[in-house]
């Protein structure tokens, strides 16, 4: 659709009772953006994906793609949803975990990770936000 552009692919998930509202609010925000954006839904499970295309040489476009992702994540969280419904938490969604799960849950996750992986060789630097790890 846009040669030489990068695609920010993201997903969020909410209870089915909030899915239509979340998609509608997200579509309004995406349509108002100057970037090319698409929505792909999994209506049966409350999860939907967006693809936001941006020129990696244009910092303002990268920031706009991040803003759109941030909007959808916070909207999903406000509807009792999650920052990701299908692809897991990687470095891109890690920053939302404290708001979604709370600090005590993250500390518990850290303790479990340390017990199972004392040498920190499985996905080092992922899953648990760095400020929780130290």
PDB file of N, CA and C in Angstrom, residues 11-103:
ATOM      1  N   UNK A  11      -2.181  -5.019  18.527  1.00  0.00           N
ATOM      2  CA  UNK A  11      -3.475  -5.579  18.864  1.00  0.00           C
ATOM      3  C   UNK A  11      -3.843  -5.197  20.289  1.00  0.00           C
ATOM      4  N   UNK A  12      -5.120  -5.191  20.540  1.00  0.00           N
ATOM      5  CA  UNK A  12      -5.667  -5.001  21.879  1.00  0.00           C
ATOM      6  C   UNK A  12      -6.853  -5.944  22.008  1.00  0.00           C
ATOM      7  N   UNK A  13      -7.317  -6.146  23.216  1.00  0.00           N
ATOM      8  CA  UNK A  13      -8.417  -7.073  23.444  1.00  0.00           C
ATOM      9  C   UNK A  13      -9.285  -6.564  24.592  1.00  0.00           C
ATOM     10  N   UNK A  14     -10.579  -6.716  24.445  1.00  0.00           N
ATOM     11  CA  UNK A  14     -11.528  -6.322  25.488  1.00  0.00           C
ATOM     12  C   UNK A  14     -12.602  -7.397  25.600  1.00  0.00           C
ATOM     13  N   UNK A  15     -13.362  -7.387  26.708  1.00  0.00           N
ATOM     14  CA  UNK A  15     -14.526  -8.275  26.775  1.00  0.00           C
ATOM     15  C   UNK A  15     -15.445  -7.999  25.580  1.00  0.00           C
ATOM     16  N   UNK A  16     -16.097  -9.031  25.084  1.00  0.00           N
ATOM     17  CA  UNK A  16     -16.943  -8.872  23.892  1.00  0.00           C
ATOM     18  C   UNK A  16     -17.970  -7.761  24.032  1.00  0.00           C
ATOM     19  N   UNK A  17     -18.437  -7.514  25.238  1.00  0.00           N
ATOM     20  CA  UNK A  17     -19.450  -6.469  25.443  1.00  0.00           C
ATOM     21  C   UNK A  17     -18.910  -5.080  25.124  1.00  0.00           C
ATOM     22  N   UNK A  18     -17.588  -4.912  25.044  1.00  0.00           N
ATOM     23  CA  UNK A  18     -16.980  -3.610  24.737  1.00  0.00           C
ATOM     24  C   UNK A  18     -16.343  -3.550  23.356  1.00  0.00           C
ATOM     25  N   UNK A  19     -16.339  -4.662  22.635  1.00  0.00           N
ATOM     26  CA  UNK A  19     -15.599  -4.716  21.372  1.00  0.00           C
ATOM     27  C   UNK A  19     -16.091  -3.707  20.339  1.00  0.00           C
ATOM     28  N   UNK A  20     -17.386  -3.617  20.133  1.00  0.00           N
ATOM     29  CA  UNK A  20     -17.916  -2.697  19.120  1.00  0.00           C
ATOM     30  C   UNK A  20     -17.542  -1.251  19.447  1.00  0.00           C
ATOM     31  N   UNK A  21     -17.658  -0.882  20.715  1.00  0.00           N
ATOM     32  CA  UNK A  21     -17.312   0.485  21.113  1.00  0.00           C
ATOM     33  C   UNK A  21     -15.823   0.747  20.920  1.00  0.00           C
ATOM     34  N   UNK A  22     -14.988  -0.205  21.285  1.00  0.00           N
ATOM     35  CA  UNK A  22     -13.545  -0.021  21.123  1.00  0.00           C
ATOM     36  C   UNK A  22     -13.162   0.117  19.652  1.00  0.00           C
ATOM     37  N   UNK A  23     -13.726  -0.728  18.808  1.00  0.00           N
ATOM     38  CA  UNK A  23     -13.421  -0.619  17.377  1.00  0.00           C
ATOM     39  C   UNK A  23     -13.914   0.707  16.829  1.00  0.00           C
ATOM     40  N   UNK A  24     -15.112   1.122  17.217  1.00  0.00           N
ATOM     41  CA  UNK A  24     -15.654   2.402  16.727  1.00  0.00           C
ATOM     42  C   UNK A  24     -14.779   3.576  17.149  1.00  0.00           C
ATOM     43  N   UNK A  25     -14.393   3.605  18.417  1.00  0.00           N
ATOM     44  CA  UNK A  25     -13.550   4.702  18.902  1.00  0.00           C
ATOM     45  C   UNK A  25     -12.180   4.671  18.243  1.00  0.00           C
ATOM     46  N   UNK A  26     -11.646   3.481  18.064  1.00  0.00           N
ATOM     47  CA  UNK A  26     -10.338   3.346  17.415  1.00  0.00           C
ATOM     48  C   UNK A  26     -10.412   3.785  15.956  1.00  0.00           C
ATOM     49  N   UNK A  27     -11.457   3.365  15.249  1.00  0.00           N
ATOM     50  CA  UNK A  27     -11.613   3.752  13.843  1.00  0.00           C
ATOM     51  C   UNK A  27     -11.717   5.262  13.703  1.00  0.00           C
ATOM     52  N   UNK A  28     -12.418   5.917  14.607  1.00  0.00           N
ATOM     53  CA  UNK A  28     -12.502   7.383  14.554  1.00  0.00           C
ATOM     54  C   UNK A  28     -11.107   7.991  14.642  1.00  0.00           C
ATOM     55  N   UNK A  29     -10.322   7.497  15.578  1.00  0.00           N
ATOM     56  CA  UNK A  29      -8.965   8.025  15.782  1.00  0.00           C
ATOM     57  C   UNK A  29      -8.074   7.699  14.582  1.00  0.00           C
ATOM     58  N   UNK A  30      -8.149   6.483  14.095  1.00  0.00           N
ATOM     59  CA  UNK A  30      -7.341   6.082  12.941  1.00  0.00           C
ATOM     60  C   UNK A  30      -7.722   6.859  11.691  1.00  0.00           C
ATOM     61  N   UNK A  31      -9.012   7.050  11.473  1.00  0.00           N
ATOM     62  CA  UNK A  31      -9.468   7.784  10.288  1.00  0.00           C
ATOM     63  C   UNK A  31      -9.063   9.250  10.334  1.00  0.00           C
ATOM     64  N   UNK A  32      -8.938   9.805  11.517  1.00  0.00           N
ATOM     65  CA  UNK A  32      -8.544  11.209  11.657  1.00  0.00           C
ATOM     66  C   UNK A  32      -7.041  11.399  11.464  1.00  0.00           C
ATOM     67  N   UNK A  33      -6.296  10.319  11.488  1.00  0.00           N
ATOM     68  CA  UNK A  33      -4.841  10.384  11.351  1.00  0.00           C
ATOM     69  C   UNK A  33      -4.453  10.557   9.885  1.00  0.00           C
ATOM     70  N   UNK A  34      -3.347  11.250   9.636  1.00  0.00           N
ATOM     71  CA  UNK A  34      -2.861  11.365   8.256  1.00  0.00           C
ATOM     72  C   UNK A  34      -2.200  10.079   7.748  1.00  0.00           C
ATOM     73  N   UNK A  35      -1.981   9.110   8.633  1.00  0.00           N
ATOM     74  CA  UNK A  35      -1.328   7.864   8.237  1.00  0.00           C
ATOM     75  C   UNK A  35      -2.335   6.888   7.632  1.00  0.00           C
ATOM     76  N   UNK A  36      -1.837   5.943   6.858  1.00  0.00           N
ATOM     77  CA  UNK A  36      -2.667   4.881   6.310  1.00  0.00           C
ATOM     78  C   UNK A  36      -2.816   3.818   7.391  1.00  0.00           C
ATOM     79  N   UNK A  37      -4.073   3.514   7.766  1.00  0.00           N
ATOM     80  CA  UNK A  37      -4.343   2.593   8.866  1.00  0.00           C
ATOM     81  C   UNK A  37      -5.450   1.632   8.463  1.00  0.00           C
ATOM     82  N   UNK A  38      -5.319   0.385   8.907  1.00  0.00           N
ATOM     83  CA  UNK A  38      -6.376  -0.596   8.677  1.00  0.00           C
ATOM     84  C   UNK A  38      -6.685  -1.301   9.993  1.00  0.00           C
ATOM     85  N   UNK A  39      -7.884  -1.828  10.085  1.00  0.00           N
ATOM     86  CA  UNK A  39      -8.316  -2.600  11.250  1.00  0.00           C
ATOM     87  C   UNK A  39      -8.692  -3.993  10.773  1.00  0.00           C
ATOM     88  N   UNK A  40      -8.210  -4.991  11.506  1.00  0.00           N
ATOM     89  CA  UNK A  40      -8.558  -6.384  11.242  1.00  0.00           C
ATOM     90  C   UNK A  40      -9.107  -6.927  12.554  1.00  0.00           C
ATOM     91  N   UNK A  41     -10.321  -7.453  12.544  1.00  0.00           N
ATOM     92  CA  UNK A  41     -10.964  -7.858  13.798  1.00  0.00           C
ATOM     93  C   UNK A  41     -11.062  -9.369  13.918  1.00  0.00           C
ATOM     94  N   UNK A  42     -11.034  -9.839  15.155  1.00  0.00           N
ATOM     95  CA  UNK A  42     -11.363 -11.206  15.526  1.00  0.00           C
ATOM     96  C   UNK A  42     -12.609 -11.078  16.392  1.00  0.00           C
ATOM     97  N   UNK A  43     -13.716 -10.834  15.793  1.00  0.00           N
ATOM     98  CA  UNK A  43     -14.919 -10.486  16.543  1.00  0.00           C
ATOM     99  C   UNK A  43     -15.331 -11.563  17.537  1.00  0.00           C
ATOM    100  N   UNK A  44     -14.938 -12.789  17.331  1.00  0.00           N
ATOM    101  CA  UNK A  44     -15.342 -13.855  18.228  1.00  0.00           C
ATOM    102  C   UNK A  44     -14.622 -13.866  19.552  1.00  0.00           C
ATOM    103  N   UNK A  45     -13.459 -13.211  19.631  1.00  0.00           N
ATOM    104  CA  UNK A  45     -12.699 -13.305  20.878  1.00  0.00           C
ATOM    105  C   UNK A  45     -12.355 -11.959  21.513  1.00  0.00           C
ATOM    106  N   UNK A  46     -12.866 -10.873  20.985  1.00  0.00           N
ATOM    107  CA  UNK A  46     -12.635  -9.569  21.588  1.00  0.00           C
ATOM    108  C   UNK A  46     -11.328  -8.914  21.189  1.00  0.00           C
ATOM    109  N   UNK A  47     -10.588  -9.566  20.328  1.00  0.00           N
ATOM    110  CA  UNK A  47      -9.267  -9.099  19.916  1.00  0.00           C
ATOM    111  C   UNK A  47      -9.354  -8.490  18.533  1.00  0.00           C
ATOM    112  N   UNK A  48      -8.648  -7.378  18.321  1.00  0.00           N
ATOM    113  CA  UNK A  48      -8.522  -6.883  16.959  1.00  0.00           C
ATOM    114  C   UNK A  48      -7.146  -6.273  16.768  1.00  0.00           C
ATOM    115  N   UNK A  49      -6.732  -6.279  15.523  1.00  0.00           N
ATOM    116  CA  UNK A  49      -5.408  -5.792  15.135  1.00  0.00           C
ATOM    117  C   UNK A  49      -5.546  -4.530  14.302  1.00  0.00           C
ATOM    118  N   UNK A  50      -4.539  -3.718  14.369  1.00  0.00           N
ATOM    119  CA  UNK A  50      -4.434  -2.587  13.459  1.00  0.00           C
ATOM    120  C   UNK A  50      -3.075  -2.642  12.776  1.00  0.00           C
ATOM    121  N   UNK A  51      -3.043  -2.123  11.575  1.00  0.00           N
ATOM    122  CA  UNK A  51      -1.805  -1.947  10.828  1.00  0.00           C
ATOM    123  C   UNK A  51      -1.717  -0.462  10.523  1.00  0.00           C
ATOM    124  N   UNK A  52      -0.659   0.167  11.000  1.00  0.00           N
ATOM    125  CA  UNK A  52      -0.432   1.589  10.778  1.00  0.00           C
ATOM    126  C   UNK A  52       0.845   1.719   9.962  1.00  0.00           C
ATOM    127  N   UNK A  53       0.732   2.291   8.781  1.00  0.00           N
ATOM    128  CA  UNK A  53       1.890   2.465   7.902  1.00  0.00           C
ATOM    129  C   UNK A  53       2.480   3.850   8.089  1.00  0.00           C
ATOM    130  N   UNK A  54       3.815   3.903   8.198  1.00  0.00           N
ATOM    131  CA  UNK A  54       4.481   5.190   8.383  1.00  0.00           C
ATOM    132  C   UNK A  54       5.840   5.167   7.705  1.00  0.00           C
ATOM    133  N   UNK A  55       6.293   6.342   7.343  1.00  0.00           N
ATOM    134  CA  UNK A  55       7.612   6.500   6.729  1.00  0.00           C
ATOM    135  C   UNK A  55       8.647   6.515   7.853  1.00  0.00           C
ATOM    136  N   UNK A  56       9.546   5.541   7.896  1.00  0.00           N
ATOM    137  CA  UNK A  56      10.511   5.484   8.996  1.00  0.00           C
ATOM    138  C   UNK A  56      11.497   6.645   9.006  1.00  0.00           C
ATOM    139  N   UNK A  57      11.568   7.384   7.897  1.00  0.00           N
ATOM    140  CA  UNK A  57      12.463   8.549   7.838  1.00  0.00           C
ATOM    141  C   UNK A  57      11.805   9.815   8.372  1.00  0.00           C
ATOM    142  N   UNK A  58      10.524   9.729   8.704  1.00  0.00           N
ATOM    143  CA  UNK A  58       9.776  10.882   9.195  1.00  0.00           C
ATOM    144  C   UNK A  58       9.424  10.661  10.670  1.00  0.00           C
ATOM    145  N   UNK A  59      10.153  11.305  11.564  1.00  0.00           N
ATOM    146  CA  UNK A  59       9.939  11.107  13.004  1.00  0.00           C
ATOM    147  C   UNK A  59       8.515  11.464  13.420  1.00  0.00           C
ATOM    148  N   UNK A  60       7.921  12.467  12.794  1.00  0.00           N
ATOM    149  CA  UNK A  60       6.552  12.846  13.147  1.00  0.00           C
ATOM    150  C   UNK A  60       5.568  11.718  12.812  1.00  0.00           C
ATOM    151  N   UNK A  61       5.833  10.965  11.761  1.00  0.00           N
ATOM    152  CA  UNK A  61       4.963   9.844  11.425  1.00  0.00           C
ATOM    153  C   UNK A  61       5.152   8.693  12.409  1.00  0.00           C
ATOM    154  N   UNK A  62       6.385   8.448  12.827  1.00  0.00           N
ATOM    155  CA  UNK A  62       6.630   7.406  13.834  1.00  0.00           C
ATOM    156  C   UNK A  62       5.913   7.776  15.144  1.00  0.00           C
ATOM    157  N   UNK A  63       6.008   9.033  15.541  1.00  0.00           N
ATOM    158  CA  UNK A  63       5.328   9.480  16.765  1.00  0.00           C
ATOM    159  C   UNK A  63       3.807   9.335  16.641  1.00  0.00           C
ATOM    160  N   UNK A  64       3.278   9.634  15.463  1.00  0.00           N
ATOM    161  CA  UNK A  64       1.833   9.495  15.252  1.00  0.00           C
ATOM    162  C   UNK A  64       1.410   8.030  15.343  1.00  0.00           C
ATOM    163  N   UNK A  65       2.194   7.132  14.790  1.00  0.00           N
ATOM    164  CA  UNK A  65       1.889   5.699  14.901  1.00  0.00           C
ATOM    165  C   UNK A  65       1.904   5.274  16.366  1.00  0.00           C
ATOM    166  N   UNK A  66       2.889   5.726  17.128  1.00  0.00           N
ATOM    167  CA  UNK A  66       2.956   5.416  18.560  1.00  0.00           C
ATOM    168  C   UNK A  66       1.760   6.005  19.307  1.00  0.00           C
ATOM    169  N   UNK A  67       1.359   7.213  18.942  1.00  0.00           N
ATOM    170  CA  UNK A  67       0.208   7.853  19.590  1.00  0.00           C
ATOM    171  C   UNK A  67      -1.057   7.037  19.358  1.00  0.00           C
ATOM    172  N   UNK A  68      -1.238   6.557  18.141  1.00  0.00           N
ATOM    173  CA  UNK A  68      -2.417   5.750  17.839  1.00  0.00           C
ATOM    174  C   UNK A  68      -2.418   4.458  18.656  1.00  0.00           C
ATOM    175  N   UNK A  69      -1.275   3.806  18.733  1.00  0.00           N
ATOM    176  CA  UNK A  69      -1.158   2.594  19.546  1.00  0.00           C
ATOM    177  C   UNK A  69      -1.477   2.901  21.007  1.00  0.00           C
ATOM    178  N   UNK A  70      -0.897   3.965  21.522  1.00  0.00           N
ATOM    179  CA  UNK A  70      -1.119   4.378  22.915  1.00  0.00           C
ATOM    180  C   UNK A  70      -2.620   4.621  23.161  1.00  0.00           C
ATOM    181  N   UNK A  71      -3.264   5.307  22.228  1.00  0.00           N
ATOM    182  CA  UNK A  71      -4.693   5.577  22.360  1.00  0.00           C
ATOM    183  C   UNK A  71      -5.488   4.268  22.466  1.00  0.00           C
ATOM    184  N   UNK A  72      -5.207   3.329  21.569  1.00  0.00           N
ATOM    185  CA  UNK A  72      -5.968   2.084  21.573  1.00  0.00           C
ATOM    186  C   UNK A  72      -5.708   1.259  22.831  1.00  0.00           C
ATOM    187  N   UNK A  73      -4.461   1.218  23.279  1.00  0.00           N
ATOM    188  CA  UNK A  73      -4.150   0.460  24.498  1.00  0.00           C
ATOM    189  C   UNK A  73      -4.872   1.062  25.698  1.00  0.00           C
ATOM    190  N   UNK A  74      -4.772   2.365  25.868  1.00  0.00           N
ATOM    191  CA  UNK A  74      -5.408   2.983  27.038  1.00  0.00           C
ATOM    192  C   UNK A  74      -6.933   2.914  26.960  1.00  0.00           C
ATOM    193  N   UNK A  75      -7.475   2.973  25.759  1.00  0.00           N
ATOM    194  CA  UNK A  75      -8.922   2.825  25.615  1.00  0.00           C
ATOM    195  C   UNK A  75      -9.331   1.398  25.991  1.00  0.00           C
ATOM    196  N   UNK A  76      -8.580   0.406  25.534  1.00  0.00           N
ATOM    197  CA  UNK A  76      -8.874  -0.988  25.891  1.00  0.00           C
ATOM    198  C   UNK A  76      -8.764  -1.201  27.401  1.00  0.00           C
ATOM    199  N   UNK A  77      -7.709  -0.657  28.018  1.00  0.00           N
ATOM    200  CA  UNK A  77      -7.549  -0.810  29.471  1.00  0.00           C
ATOM    201  C   UNK A  77      -8.711  -0.184  30.223  1.00  0.00           C
ATOM    202  N   UNK A  78      -9.217   0.937  29.727  1.00  0.00           N
ATOM    203  CA  UNK A  78     -10.348   1.597  30.393  1.00  0.00           C
ATOM    204  C   UNK A  78     -11.638   0.786  30.264  1.00  0.00           C
ATOM    205  N   UNK A  79     -11.649  -0.190  29.351  1.00  0.00           N
ATOM    206  CA  UNK A  79     -12.818  -1.044  29.132  1.00  0.00           C
ATOM    207  C   UNK A  79     -12.597  -2.456  29.684  1.00  0.00           C
ATOM    208  N   UNK A  80     -11.723  -2.570  30.697  1.00  0.00           N
ATOM    209  CA  UNK A  80     -11.420  -3.856  31.331  1.00  0.00           C
ATOM    210  C   UNK A  80     -10.733  -4.827  30.384  1.00  0.00           C
ATOM    211  N   UNK A  81      -9.996  -4.276  29.418  1.00  0.00           N
ATOM    212  CA  UNK A  81      -9.295  -5.101  28.449  1.00  0.00           C
ATOM    213  C   UNK A  81      -7.821  -5.223  28.763  1.00  0.00           C
ATOM    214  N   UNK A  82      -7.078  -5.638  27.753  1.00  0.00           N
ATOM    215  CA  UNK A  82      -5.652  -5.867  27.898  1.00  0.00           C
ATOM    216  C   UNK A  82      -4.894  -5.194  26.758  1.00  0.00           C
ATOM    217  N   UNK A  83      -3.623  -4.918  27.010  1.00  0.00           N
ATOM    218  CA  UNK A  83      -2.798  -4.228  26.012  1.00  0.00           C
ATOM    219  C   UNK A  83      -2.470  -5.114  24.822  1.00  0.00           C
ATOM    220  N   UNK A  84      -2.647  -6.408  24.964  1.00  0.00           N
ATOM    221  CA  UNK A  84      -2.437  -7.332  23.853  1.00  0.00           C
ATOM    222  C   UNK A  84      -3.281  -8.563  24.080  1.00  0.00           C
ATOM    223  N   UNK A  85      -3.882  -9.045  23.034  1.00  0.00           N
ATOM    224  CA  UNK A  85      -4.759 -10.183  23.205  1.00  0.00           C
ATOM    225  C   UNK A  85      -4.258 -11.452  22.578  1.00  0.00           C
ATOM    226  N   UNK A  86      -3.234 -11.353  21.757  1.00  0.00           N
ATOM    227  CA  UNK A  86      -2.871 -12.537  21.006  1.00  0.00           C
ATOM    228  C   UNK A  86      -1.367 -12.709  20.834  1.00  0.00           C
ATOM    229  N   UNK A  87      -0.645 -11.666  20.675  1.00  0.00           N
ATOM    230  CA  UNK A  87       0.770 -11.783  20.329  1.00  0.00           C
ATOM    231  C   UNK A  87       1.704 -11.664  21.520  1.00  0.00           C
ATOM    232  N   UNK A  88       1.169 -11.473  22.690  1.00  0.00           N
ATOM    233  CA  UNK A  88       2.011 -11.425  23.875  1.00  0.00           C
ATOM    234  C   UNK A  88       2.658 -10.074  24.083  1.00  0.00           C
ATOM    235  N   UNK A  89       3.330  -9.974  25.192  1.00  0.00           N
ATOM    236  CA  UNK A  89       3.969  -8.724  25.559  1.00  0.00           C
ATOM    237  C   UNK A  89       5.436  -8.811  25.188  1.00  0.00           C
ATOM    238  N   UNK A  90       5.858  -7.944  24.336  1.00  0.00           N
ATOM    239  CA  UNK A  90       7.266  -7.825  23.989  1.00  0.00           C
ATOM    240  C   UNK A  90       7.762  -6.479  24.442  1.00  0.00           C
ATOM    241  N   UNK A  91       8.806  -6.020  23.848  1.00  0.00           N
ATOM    242  CA  UNK A  91       9.365  -4.742  24.267  1.00  0.00           C
ATOM    243  C   UNK A  91       8.419  -3.579  23.970  1.00  0.00           C
ATOM    244  N   UNK A  92       7.557  -3.717  22.968  1.00  0.00           N
ATOM    245  CA  UNK A  92       6.650  -2.628  22.613  1.00  0.00           C
ATOM    246  C   UNK A  92       5.498  -2.436  23.577  1.00  0.00           C
ATOM    247  N   UNK A  93       5.036  -3.483  24.200  1.00  0.00           N
ATOM    248  CA  UNK A  93       3.881  -3.382  25.107  1.00  0.00           C
ATOM    249  C   UNK A  93       4.278  -3.405  26.569  1.00  0.00           C
ATOM    250  N   UNK A  94       5.537  -3.663  26.850  1.00  0.00           N
ATOM    251  CA  UNK A  94       6.010  -3.769  28.231  1.00  0.00           C
ATOM    252  C   UNK A  94       5.661  -2.513  29.047  1.00  0.00           C
ATOM    253  N   UNK A  95       5.714  -1.360  28.397  1.00  0.00           N
ATOM    254  CA  UNK A  95       5.480  -0.106  29.120  1.00  0.00           C
ATOM    255  C   UNK A  95       4.058   0.024  29.654  1.00  0.00           C
ATOM    256  N   UNK A  96       3.132  -0.819  29.185  1.00  0.00           N
ATOM    257  CA  UNK A  96       1.742  -0.737  29.628  1.00  0.00           C
ATOM    258  C   UNK A  96       1.418  -1.711  30.757  1.00  0.00           C
ATOM    259  N   UNK A  97       2.337  -2.600  31.080  1.00  0.00           N
ATOM    260  CA  UNK A  97       2.032  -3.655  32.044  1.00  0.00           C
ATOM    261  C   UNK A  97       1.746  -3.149  33.455  1.00  0.00           C
ATOM    262  N   UNK A  98       2.473  -2.161  33.906  1.00  0.00           N
ATOM    263  CA  UNK A  98       2.239  -1.687  35.265  1.00  0.00           C
ATOM    264  C   UNK A  98       0.837  -1.120  35.415  1.00  0.00           C
ATOM    265  N   UNK A  99       0.384  -0.368  34.421  1.00  0.00           N
ATOM    266  CA  UNK A  99      -0.975   0.177  34.479  1.00  0.00           C
ATOM    267  C   UNK A  99      -2.011  -0.944  34.420  1.00  0.00           C
ATOM    268  N   UNK A 100      -1.742  -1.940  33.605  1.00  0.00           N
ATOM    269  CA  UNK A 100      -2.710  -3.025  33.442  1.00  0.00           C
ATOM    270  C   UNK A 100      -2.739  -3.987  34.624  1.00  0.00           C
ATOM    271  N   UNK A 101      -1.564  -4.379  35.124  1.00  0.00           N
ATOM    272  CA  UNK A 101      -1.482  -5.452  36.113  1.00  0.00           C
ATOM    273  C   UNK A 101      -1.194  -5.002  37.533  1.00  0.00           C
ATOM    274  N   UNK A 102      -0.552  -3.842  37.682  1.00  0.00           N
ATOM    275  CA  UNK A 102      -0.161  -3.363  39.002  1.00  0.00           C
ATOM    276  C   UNK A 102       1.231  -3.841  39.380  1.00  0.00           C
ATOM    277  N   UNK A 103       1.871  -3.082  40.231  1.00  0.00           N
ATOM    278  CA  UNK A 103       3.263  -3.326  40.598  1.00  0.00           C
ATOM    279  C   UNK A 103       3.444  -4.651  41.327  1.00  0.00           C
TER     280      UNK A 103
END
